[in-house]
mmCIF file of N, CA and C in Angstrom:
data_model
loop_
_atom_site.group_PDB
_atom_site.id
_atom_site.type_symbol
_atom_site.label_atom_id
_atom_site.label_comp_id
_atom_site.label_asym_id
_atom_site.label_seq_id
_atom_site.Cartn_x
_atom_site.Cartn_y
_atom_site.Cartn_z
ATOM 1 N N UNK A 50 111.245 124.438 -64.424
ATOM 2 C CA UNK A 50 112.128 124.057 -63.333
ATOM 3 C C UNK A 50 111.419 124.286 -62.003
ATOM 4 N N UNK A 51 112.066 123.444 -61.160
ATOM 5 C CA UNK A 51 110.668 123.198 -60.115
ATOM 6 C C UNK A 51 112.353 123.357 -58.620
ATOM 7 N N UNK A 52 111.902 123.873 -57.493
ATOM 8 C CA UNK A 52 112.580 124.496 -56.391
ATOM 9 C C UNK A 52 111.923 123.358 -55.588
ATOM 10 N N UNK A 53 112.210 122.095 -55.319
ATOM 11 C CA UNK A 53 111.918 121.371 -53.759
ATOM 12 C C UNK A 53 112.707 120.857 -52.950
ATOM 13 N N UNK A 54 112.059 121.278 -51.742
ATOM 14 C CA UNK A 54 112.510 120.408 -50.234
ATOM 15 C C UNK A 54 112.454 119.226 -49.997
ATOM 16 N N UNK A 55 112.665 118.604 -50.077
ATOM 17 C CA UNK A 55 112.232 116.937 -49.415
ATOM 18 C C UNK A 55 111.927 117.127 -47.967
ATOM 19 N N UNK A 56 110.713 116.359 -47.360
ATOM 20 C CA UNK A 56 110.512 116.272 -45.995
ATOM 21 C C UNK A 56 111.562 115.140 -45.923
ATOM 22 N N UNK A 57 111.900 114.822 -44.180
ATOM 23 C CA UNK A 57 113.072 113.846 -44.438
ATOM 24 C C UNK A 57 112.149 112.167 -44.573
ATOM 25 N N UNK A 58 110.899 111.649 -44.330
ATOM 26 C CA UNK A 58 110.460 110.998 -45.486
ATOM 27 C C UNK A 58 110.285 110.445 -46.573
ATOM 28 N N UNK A 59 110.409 111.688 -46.990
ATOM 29 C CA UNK A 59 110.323 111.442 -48.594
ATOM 30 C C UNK A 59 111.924 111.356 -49.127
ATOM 31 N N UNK A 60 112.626 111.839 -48.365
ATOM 32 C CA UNK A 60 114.395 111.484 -48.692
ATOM 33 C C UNK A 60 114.762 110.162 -48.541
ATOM 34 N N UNK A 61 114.149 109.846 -47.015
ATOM 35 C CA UNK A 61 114.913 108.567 -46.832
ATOM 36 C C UNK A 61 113.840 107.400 -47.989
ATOM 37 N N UNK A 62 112.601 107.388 -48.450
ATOM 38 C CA UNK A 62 111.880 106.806 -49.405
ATOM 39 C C UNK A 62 112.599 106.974 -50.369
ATOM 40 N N UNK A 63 113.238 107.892 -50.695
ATOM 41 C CA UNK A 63 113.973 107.857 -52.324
ATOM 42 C C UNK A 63 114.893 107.106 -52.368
ATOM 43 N N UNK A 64 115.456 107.430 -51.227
ATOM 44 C CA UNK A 64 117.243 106.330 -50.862
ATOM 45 C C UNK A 64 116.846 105.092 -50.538
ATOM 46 N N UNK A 65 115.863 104.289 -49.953
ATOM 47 C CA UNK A 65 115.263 102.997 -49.941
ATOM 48 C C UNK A 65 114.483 102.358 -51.199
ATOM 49 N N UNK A 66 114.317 103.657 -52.221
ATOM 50 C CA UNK A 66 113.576 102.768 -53.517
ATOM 51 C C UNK A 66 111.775 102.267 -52.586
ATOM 52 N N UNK A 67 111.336 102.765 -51.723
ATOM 53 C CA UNK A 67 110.428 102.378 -50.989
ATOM 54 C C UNK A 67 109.124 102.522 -51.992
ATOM 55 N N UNK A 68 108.099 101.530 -51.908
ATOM 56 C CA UNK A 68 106.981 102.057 -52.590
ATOM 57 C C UNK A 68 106.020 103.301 -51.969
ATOM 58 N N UNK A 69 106.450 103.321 -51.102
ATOM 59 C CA UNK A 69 105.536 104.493 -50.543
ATOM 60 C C UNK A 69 105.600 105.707 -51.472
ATOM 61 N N UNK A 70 107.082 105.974 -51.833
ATOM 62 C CA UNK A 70 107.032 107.233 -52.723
ATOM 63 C C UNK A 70 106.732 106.954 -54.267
ATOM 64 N N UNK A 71 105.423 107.856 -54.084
ATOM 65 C CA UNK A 71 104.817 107.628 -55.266
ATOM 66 C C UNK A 71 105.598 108.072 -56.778
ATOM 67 N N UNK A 72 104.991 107.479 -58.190
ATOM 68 C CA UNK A 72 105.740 107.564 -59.328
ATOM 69 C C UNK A 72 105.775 109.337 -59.679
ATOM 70 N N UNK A 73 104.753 110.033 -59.462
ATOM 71 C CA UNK A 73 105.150 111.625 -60.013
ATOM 72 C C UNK A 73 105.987 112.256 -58.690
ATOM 73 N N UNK A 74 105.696 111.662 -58.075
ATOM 74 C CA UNK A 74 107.448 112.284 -56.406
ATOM 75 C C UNK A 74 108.431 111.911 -57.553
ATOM 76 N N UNK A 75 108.499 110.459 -57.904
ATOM 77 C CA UNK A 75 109.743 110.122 -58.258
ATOM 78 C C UNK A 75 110.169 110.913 -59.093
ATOM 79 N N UNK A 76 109.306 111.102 -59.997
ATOM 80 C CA UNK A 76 109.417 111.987 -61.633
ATOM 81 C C UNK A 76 109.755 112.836 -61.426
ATOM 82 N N UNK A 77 109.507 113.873 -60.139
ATOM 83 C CA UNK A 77 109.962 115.190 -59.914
ATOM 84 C C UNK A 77 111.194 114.922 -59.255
ATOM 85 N N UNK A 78 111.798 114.203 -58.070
ATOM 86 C CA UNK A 78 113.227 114.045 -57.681
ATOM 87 C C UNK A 78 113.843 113.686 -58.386
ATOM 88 N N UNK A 79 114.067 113.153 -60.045
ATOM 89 C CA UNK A 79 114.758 112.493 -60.967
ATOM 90 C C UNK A 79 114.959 113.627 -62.095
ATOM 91 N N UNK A 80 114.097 114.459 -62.213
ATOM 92 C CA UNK A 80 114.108 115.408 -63.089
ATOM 93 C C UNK A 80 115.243 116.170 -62.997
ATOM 94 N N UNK A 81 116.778 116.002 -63.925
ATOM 95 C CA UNK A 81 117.586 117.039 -63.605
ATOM 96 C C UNK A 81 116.652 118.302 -63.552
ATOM 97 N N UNK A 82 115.892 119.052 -64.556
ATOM 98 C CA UNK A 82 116.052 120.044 -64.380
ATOM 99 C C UNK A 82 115.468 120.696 -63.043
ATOM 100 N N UNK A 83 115.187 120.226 -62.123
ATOM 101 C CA UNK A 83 114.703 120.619 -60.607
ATOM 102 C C UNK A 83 115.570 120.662 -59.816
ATOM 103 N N UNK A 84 115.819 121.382 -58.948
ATOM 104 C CA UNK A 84 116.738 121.360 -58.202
ATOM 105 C C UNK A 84 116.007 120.863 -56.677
ATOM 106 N N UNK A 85 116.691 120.000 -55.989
ATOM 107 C CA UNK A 85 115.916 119.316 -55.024
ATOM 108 C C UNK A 85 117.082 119.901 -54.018
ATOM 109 N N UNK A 86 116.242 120.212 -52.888
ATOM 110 C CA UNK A 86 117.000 121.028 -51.359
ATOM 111 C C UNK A 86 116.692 119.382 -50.439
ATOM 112 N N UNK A 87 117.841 119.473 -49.752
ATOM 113 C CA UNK A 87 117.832 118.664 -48.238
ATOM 114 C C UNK A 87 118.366 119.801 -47.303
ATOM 115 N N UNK A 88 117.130 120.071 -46.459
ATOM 116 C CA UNK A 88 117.373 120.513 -45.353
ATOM 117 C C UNK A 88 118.152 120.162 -44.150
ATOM 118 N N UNK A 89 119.515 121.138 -43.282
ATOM 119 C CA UNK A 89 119.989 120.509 -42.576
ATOM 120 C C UNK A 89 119.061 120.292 -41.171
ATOM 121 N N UNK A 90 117.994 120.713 -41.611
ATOM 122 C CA UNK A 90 116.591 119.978 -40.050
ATOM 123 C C UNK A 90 116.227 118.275 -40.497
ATOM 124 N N UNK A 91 116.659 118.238 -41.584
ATOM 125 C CA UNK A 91 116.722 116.547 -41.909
ATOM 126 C C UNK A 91 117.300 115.688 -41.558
ATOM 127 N N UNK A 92 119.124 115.926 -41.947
ATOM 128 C CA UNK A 92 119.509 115.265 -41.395
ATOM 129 C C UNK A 92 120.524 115.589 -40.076
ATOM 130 N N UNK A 93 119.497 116.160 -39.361
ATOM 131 C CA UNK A 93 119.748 116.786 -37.741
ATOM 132 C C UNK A 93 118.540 115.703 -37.373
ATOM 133 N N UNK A 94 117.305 115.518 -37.849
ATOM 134 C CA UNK A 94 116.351 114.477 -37.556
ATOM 135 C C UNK A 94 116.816 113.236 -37.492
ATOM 136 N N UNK A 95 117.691 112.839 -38.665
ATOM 137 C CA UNK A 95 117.804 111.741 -39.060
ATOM 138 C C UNK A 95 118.625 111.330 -37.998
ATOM 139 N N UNK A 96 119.779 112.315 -37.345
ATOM 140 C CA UNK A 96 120.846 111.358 -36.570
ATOM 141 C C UNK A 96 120.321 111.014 -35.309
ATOM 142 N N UNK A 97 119.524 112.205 -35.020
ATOM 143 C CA UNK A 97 119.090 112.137 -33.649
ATOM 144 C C UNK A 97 118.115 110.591 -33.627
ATOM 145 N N UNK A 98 117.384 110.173 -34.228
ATOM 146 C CA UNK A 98 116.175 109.016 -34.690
ATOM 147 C C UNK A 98 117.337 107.850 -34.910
ATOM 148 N N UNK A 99 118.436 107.893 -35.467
ATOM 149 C CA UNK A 99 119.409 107.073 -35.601
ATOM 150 C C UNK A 99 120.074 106.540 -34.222
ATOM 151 N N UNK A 100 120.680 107.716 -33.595
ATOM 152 C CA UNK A 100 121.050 107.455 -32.381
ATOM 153 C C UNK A 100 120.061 107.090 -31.045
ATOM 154 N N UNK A 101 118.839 107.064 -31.230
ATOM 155 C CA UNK A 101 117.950 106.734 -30.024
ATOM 156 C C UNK A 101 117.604 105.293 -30.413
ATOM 157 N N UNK A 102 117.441 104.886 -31.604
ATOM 158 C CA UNK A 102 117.458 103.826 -32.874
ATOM 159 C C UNK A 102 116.156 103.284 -32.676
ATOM 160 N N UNK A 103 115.366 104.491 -33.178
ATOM 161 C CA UNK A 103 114.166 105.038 -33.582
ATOM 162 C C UNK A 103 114.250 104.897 -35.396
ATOM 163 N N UNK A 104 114.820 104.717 -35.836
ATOM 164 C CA UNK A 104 115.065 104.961 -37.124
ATOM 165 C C UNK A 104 116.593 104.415 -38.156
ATOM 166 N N UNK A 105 116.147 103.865 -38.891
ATOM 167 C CA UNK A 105 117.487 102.963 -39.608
ATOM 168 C C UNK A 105 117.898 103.911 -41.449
ATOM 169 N N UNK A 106 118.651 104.267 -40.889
ATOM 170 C CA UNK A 106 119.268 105.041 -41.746
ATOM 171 C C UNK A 106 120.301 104.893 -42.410
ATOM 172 N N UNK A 107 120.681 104.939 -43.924
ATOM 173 C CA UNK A 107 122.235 105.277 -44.137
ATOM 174 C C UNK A 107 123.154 106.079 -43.329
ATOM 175 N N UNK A 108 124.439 105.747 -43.454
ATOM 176 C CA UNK A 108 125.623 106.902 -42.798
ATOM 177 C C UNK A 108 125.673 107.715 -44.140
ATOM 178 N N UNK A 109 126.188 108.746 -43.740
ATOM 179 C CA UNK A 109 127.068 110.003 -44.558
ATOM 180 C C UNK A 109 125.538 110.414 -45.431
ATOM 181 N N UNK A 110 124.556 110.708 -44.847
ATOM 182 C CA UNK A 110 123.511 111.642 -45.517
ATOM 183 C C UNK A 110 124.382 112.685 -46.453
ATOM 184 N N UNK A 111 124.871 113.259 -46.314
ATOM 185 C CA UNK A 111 125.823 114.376 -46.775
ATOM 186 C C UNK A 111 126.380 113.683 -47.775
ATOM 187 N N UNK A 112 127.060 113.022 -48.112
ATOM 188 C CA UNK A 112 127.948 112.172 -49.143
ATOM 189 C C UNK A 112 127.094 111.802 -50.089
ATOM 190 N N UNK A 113 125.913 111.095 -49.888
ATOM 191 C CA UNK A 113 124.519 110.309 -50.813
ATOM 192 C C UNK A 113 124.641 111.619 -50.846
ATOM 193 N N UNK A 114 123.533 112.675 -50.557
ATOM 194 C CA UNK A 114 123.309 113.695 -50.916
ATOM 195 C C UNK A 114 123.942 114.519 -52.212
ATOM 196 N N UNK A 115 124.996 114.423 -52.065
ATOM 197 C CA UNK A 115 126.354 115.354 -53.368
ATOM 198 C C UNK A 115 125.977 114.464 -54.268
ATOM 199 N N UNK A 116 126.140 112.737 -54.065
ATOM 200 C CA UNK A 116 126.041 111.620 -55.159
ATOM 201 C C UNK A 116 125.018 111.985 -56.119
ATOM 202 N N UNK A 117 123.182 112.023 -54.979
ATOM 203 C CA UNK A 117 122.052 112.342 -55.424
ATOM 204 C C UNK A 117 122.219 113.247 -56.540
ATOM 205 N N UNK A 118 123.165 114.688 -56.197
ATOM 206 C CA UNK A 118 122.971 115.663 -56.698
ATOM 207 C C UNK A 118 121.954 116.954 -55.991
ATOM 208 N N UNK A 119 121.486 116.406 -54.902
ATOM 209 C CA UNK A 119 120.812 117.346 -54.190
ATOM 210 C C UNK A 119 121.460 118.105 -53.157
ATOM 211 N N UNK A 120 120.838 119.497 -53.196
ATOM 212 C CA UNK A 120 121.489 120.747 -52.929
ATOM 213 C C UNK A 120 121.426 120.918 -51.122
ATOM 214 N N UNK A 121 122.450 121.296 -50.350
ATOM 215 C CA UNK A 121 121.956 121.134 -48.933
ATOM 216 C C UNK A 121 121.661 122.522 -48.878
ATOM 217 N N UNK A 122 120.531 122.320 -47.542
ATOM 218 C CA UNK A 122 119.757 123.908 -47.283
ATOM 219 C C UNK A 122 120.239 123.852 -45.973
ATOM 220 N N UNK A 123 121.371 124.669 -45.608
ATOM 221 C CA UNK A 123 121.761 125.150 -44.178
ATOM 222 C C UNK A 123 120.307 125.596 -43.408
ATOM 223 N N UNK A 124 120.607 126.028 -42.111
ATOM 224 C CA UNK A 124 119.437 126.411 -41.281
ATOM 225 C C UNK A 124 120.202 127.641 -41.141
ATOM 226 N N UNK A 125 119.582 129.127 -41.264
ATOM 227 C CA UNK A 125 120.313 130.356 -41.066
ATOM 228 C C UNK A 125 119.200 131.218 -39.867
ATOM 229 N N UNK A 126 119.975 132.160 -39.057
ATOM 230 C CA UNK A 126 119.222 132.733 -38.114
ATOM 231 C C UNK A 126 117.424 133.008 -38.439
ATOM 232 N N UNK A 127 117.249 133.544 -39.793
ATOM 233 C CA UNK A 127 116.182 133.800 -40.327
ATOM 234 C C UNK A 127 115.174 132.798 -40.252
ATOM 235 N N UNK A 128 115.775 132.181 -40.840
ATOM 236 C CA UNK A 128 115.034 130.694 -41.243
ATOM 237 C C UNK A 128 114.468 130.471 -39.322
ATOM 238 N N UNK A 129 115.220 130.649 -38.614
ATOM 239 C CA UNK A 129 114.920 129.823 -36.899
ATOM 240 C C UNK A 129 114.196 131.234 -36.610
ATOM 241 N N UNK A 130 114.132 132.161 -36.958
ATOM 242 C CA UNK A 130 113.317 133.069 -36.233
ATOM 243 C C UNK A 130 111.640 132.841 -36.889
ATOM 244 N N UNK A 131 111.671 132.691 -38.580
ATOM 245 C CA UNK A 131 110.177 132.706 -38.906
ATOM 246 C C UNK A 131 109.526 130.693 -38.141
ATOM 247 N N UNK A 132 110.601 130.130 -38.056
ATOM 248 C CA UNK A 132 110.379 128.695 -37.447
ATOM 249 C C UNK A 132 109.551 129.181 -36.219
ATOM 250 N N UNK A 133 109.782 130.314 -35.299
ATOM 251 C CA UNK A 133 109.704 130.488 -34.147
ATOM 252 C C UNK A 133 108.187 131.462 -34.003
ATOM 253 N N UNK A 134 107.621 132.036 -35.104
ATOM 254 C CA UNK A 134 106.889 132.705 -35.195
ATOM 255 C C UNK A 134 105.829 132.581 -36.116
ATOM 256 N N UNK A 135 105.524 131.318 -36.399
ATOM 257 C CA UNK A 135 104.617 130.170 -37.390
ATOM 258 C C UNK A 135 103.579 130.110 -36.415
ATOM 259 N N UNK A 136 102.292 129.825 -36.826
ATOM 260 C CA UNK A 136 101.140 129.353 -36.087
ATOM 261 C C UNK A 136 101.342 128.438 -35.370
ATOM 262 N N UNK A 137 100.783 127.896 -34.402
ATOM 263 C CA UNK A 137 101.659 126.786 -33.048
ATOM 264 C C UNK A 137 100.387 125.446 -34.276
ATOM 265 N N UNK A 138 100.164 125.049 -35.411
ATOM 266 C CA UNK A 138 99.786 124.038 -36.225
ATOM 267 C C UNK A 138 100.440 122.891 -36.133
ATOM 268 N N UNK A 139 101.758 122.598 -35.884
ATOM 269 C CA UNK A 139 102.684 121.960 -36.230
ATOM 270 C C UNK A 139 103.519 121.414 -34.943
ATOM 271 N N UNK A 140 103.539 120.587 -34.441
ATOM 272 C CA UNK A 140 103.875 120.237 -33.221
ATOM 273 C C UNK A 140 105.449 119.572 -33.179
ATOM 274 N N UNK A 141 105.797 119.640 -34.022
ATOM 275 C CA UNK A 141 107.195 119.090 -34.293
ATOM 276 C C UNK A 141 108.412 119.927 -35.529
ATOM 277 N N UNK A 142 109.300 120.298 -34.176
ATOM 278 C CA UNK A 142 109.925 121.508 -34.375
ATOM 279 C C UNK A 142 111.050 121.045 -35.757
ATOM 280 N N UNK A 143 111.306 120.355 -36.173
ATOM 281 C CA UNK A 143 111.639 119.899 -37.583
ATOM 282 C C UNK A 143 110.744 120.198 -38.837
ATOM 283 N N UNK A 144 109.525 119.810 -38.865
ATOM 284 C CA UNK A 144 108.694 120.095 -39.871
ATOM 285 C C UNK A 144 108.144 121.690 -39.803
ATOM 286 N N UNK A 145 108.506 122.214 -38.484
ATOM 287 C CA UNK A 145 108.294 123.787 -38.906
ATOM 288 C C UNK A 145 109.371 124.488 -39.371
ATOM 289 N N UNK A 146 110.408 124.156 -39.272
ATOM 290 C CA UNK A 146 111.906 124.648 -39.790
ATOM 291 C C UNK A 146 111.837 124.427 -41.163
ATOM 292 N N UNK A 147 111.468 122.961 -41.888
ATOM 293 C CA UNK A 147 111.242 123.092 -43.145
ATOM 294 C C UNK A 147 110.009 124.177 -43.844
ATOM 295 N N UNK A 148 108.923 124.118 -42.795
ATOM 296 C CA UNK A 148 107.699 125.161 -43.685
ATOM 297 C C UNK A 148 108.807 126.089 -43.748
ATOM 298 N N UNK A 149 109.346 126.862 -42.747
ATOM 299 C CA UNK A 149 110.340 128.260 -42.063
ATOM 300 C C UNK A 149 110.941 128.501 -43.368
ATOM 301 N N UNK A 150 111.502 127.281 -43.891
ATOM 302 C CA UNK A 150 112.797 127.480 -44.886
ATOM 303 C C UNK A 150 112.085 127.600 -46.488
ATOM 304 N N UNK A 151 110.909 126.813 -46.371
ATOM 305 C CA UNK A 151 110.088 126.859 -47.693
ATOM 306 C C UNK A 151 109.738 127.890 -48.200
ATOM 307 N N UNK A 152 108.732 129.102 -47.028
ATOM 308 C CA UNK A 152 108.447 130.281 -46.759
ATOM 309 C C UNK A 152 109.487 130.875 -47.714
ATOM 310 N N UNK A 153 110.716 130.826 -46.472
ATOM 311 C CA UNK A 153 111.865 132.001 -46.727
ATOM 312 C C UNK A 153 112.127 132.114 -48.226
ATOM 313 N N UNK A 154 112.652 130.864 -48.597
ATOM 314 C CA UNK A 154 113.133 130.338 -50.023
ATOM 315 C C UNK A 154 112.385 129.788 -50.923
ATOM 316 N N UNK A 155 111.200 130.277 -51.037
ATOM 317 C CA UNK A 155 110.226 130.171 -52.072
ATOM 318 C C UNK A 155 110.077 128.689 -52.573
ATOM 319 N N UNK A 156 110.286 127.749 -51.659
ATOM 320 C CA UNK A 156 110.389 126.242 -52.218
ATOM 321 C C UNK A 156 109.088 125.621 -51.974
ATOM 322 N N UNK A 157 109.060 124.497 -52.803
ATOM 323 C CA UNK A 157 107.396 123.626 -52.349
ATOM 324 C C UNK A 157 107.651 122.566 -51.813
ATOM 325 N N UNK A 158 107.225 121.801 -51.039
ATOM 326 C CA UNK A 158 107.518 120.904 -50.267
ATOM 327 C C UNK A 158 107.445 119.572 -50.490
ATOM 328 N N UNK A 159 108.059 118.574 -50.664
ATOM 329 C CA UNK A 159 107.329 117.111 -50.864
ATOM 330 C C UNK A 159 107.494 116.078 -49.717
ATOM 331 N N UNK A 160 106.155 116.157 -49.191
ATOM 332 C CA UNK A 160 105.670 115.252 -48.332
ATOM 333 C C UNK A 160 104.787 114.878 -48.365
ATOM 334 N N UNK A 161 104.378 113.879 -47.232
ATOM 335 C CA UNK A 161 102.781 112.981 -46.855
ATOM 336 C C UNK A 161 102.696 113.469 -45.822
ATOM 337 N N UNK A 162 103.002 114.402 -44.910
ATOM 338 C CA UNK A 162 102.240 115.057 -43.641
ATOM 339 C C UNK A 162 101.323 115.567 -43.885
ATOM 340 N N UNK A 163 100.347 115.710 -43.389
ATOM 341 C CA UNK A 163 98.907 116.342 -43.335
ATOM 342 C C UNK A 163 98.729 117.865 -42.916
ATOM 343 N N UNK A 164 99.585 117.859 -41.872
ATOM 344 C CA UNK A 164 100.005 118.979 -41.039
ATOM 345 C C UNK A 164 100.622 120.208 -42.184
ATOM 346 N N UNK A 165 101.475 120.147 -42.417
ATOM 347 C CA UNK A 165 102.257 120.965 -43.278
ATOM 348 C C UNK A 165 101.518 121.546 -44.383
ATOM 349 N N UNK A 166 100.401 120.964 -44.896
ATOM 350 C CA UNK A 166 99.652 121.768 -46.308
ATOM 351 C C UNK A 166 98.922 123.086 -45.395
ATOM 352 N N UNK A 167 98.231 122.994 -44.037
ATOM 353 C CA UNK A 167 97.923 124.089 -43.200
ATOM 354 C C UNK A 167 98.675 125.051 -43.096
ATOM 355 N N UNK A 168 99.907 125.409 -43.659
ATOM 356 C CA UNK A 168 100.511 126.709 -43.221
ATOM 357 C C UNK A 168 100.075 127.436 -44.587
ATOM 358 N N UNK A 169 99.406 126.743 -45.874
ATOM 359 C CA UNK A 169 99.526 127.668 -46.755
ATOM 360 C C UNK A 169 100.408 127.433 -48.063
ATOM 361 N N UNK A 170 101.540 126.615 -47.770
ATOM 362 C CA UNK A 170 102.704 126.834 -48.710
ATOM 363 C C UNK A 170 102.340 125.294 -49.803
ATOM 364 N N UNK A 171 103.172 125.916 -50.767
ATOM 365 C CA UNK A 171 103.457 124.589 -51.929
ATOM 366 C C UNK A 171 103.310 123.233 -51.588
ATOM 367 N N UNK A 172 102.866 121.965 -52.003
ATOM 368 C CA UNK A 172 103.138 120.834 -51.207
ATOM 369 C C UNK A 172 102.918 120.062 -52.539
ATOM 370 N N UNK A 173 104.231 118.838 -52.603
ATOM 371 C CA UNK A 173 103.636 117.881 -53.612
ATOM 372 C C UNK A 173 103.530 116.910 -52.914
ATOM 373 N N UNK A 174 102.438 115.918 -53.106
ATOM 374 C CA UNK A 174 102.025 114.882 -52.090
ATOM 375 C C UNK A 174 103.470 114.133 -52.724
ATOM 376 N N UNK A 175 104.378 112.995 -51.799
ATOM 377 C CA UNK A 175 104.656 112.600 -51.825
ATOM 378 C C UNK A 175 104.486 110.683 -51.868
ATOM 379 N N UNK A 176 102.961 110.737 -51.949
ATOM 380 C CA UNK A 176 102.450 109.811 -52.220
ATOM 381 C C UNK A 176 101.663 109.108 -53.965
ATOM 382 N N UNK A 177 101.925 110.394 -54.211
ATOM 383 C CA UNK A 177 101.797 110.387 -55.893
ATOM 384 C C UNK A 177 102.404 110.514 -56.722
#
C-alpha cells in the first residue's frame, strides 16, 4: 500500500484522462489499495487559476474528489509552519505546502516538477 499526494497536475491530468499522465501514475492512482491525498493547497490553486482564468477546471473539486475516492489533506498550522521553514528551492508557495505536508505525513509525491525531487522527499514521476 502506497500513501500519495497528487501535485494539482497530476489531479487535474487524471480528471481530463490527459496523455500526459503517464500509464504507472495511472496504475498507482487506480490502485484501490493506495490511498491517494488531495491537498487543500490544490484546490486553493485550482480556484484561484480558475478565477483569474488562467486555468480550466471542473467545479466541485471536492465532490469528484469523494467520487474519485481520494482522501482530502486539510492544511494544519504545522504543515504552514514547516512550509515556512523549507529551503527558499521552491518558488511557489503551493508546491512547498505540498513538500510541507509530504514531510509531515510521510507521503510521496506524484508529479512532473523538477523542483520538488530537491527537497529530498518521495516522488513518482508523473510522467511514467
Amino acid at each position: 500500500m502506497r500513501r500519495v499526494l497528487l501535485d494539482t497536475h497530476a489531479l487535474l491530468w487524471w480528471l481530463a484522462d490527459h496523455k500526459a499522465l503517464g500509464k504507472s501514475a495511472r496504475e498507482i492512482i487506480s490502485d484501490e489499495r493506495n490511498t491517494i491525498y488531495v491537498s487543500a493547497a490544490t484546490t486553493w490553486e485550482i480556484s484561484i487559476k480558475k478565477e483569474k482564468g488562467l486555468l480550466s477546471a471542473p467545479d466541485d473539486i471536492d465532490g469528484i474528489m469523494d467520487k474519485e475516492g481520494f482522501e482530502p489533506l486539510p492544511i494544519t498550522t504545522f504543515h504552514g509552519e514547516r512550509a515556512g521553514e523549507l529551503p527558499d528551492i521552491h518558488r511557489d508557495p503551493f508546491d512547498r505546502m505540498l513538500v510541507a505536508q509530504a514531510q509531515a505525513e510521510g507521503l510521496e509525491i506524484l508529479t512532473k516538477d523538477t523542483e520538488i525531487p530537491k527537497y529530498g522527499i518521495k516522488i513518482i514521476d508523473a510522467g511514467n
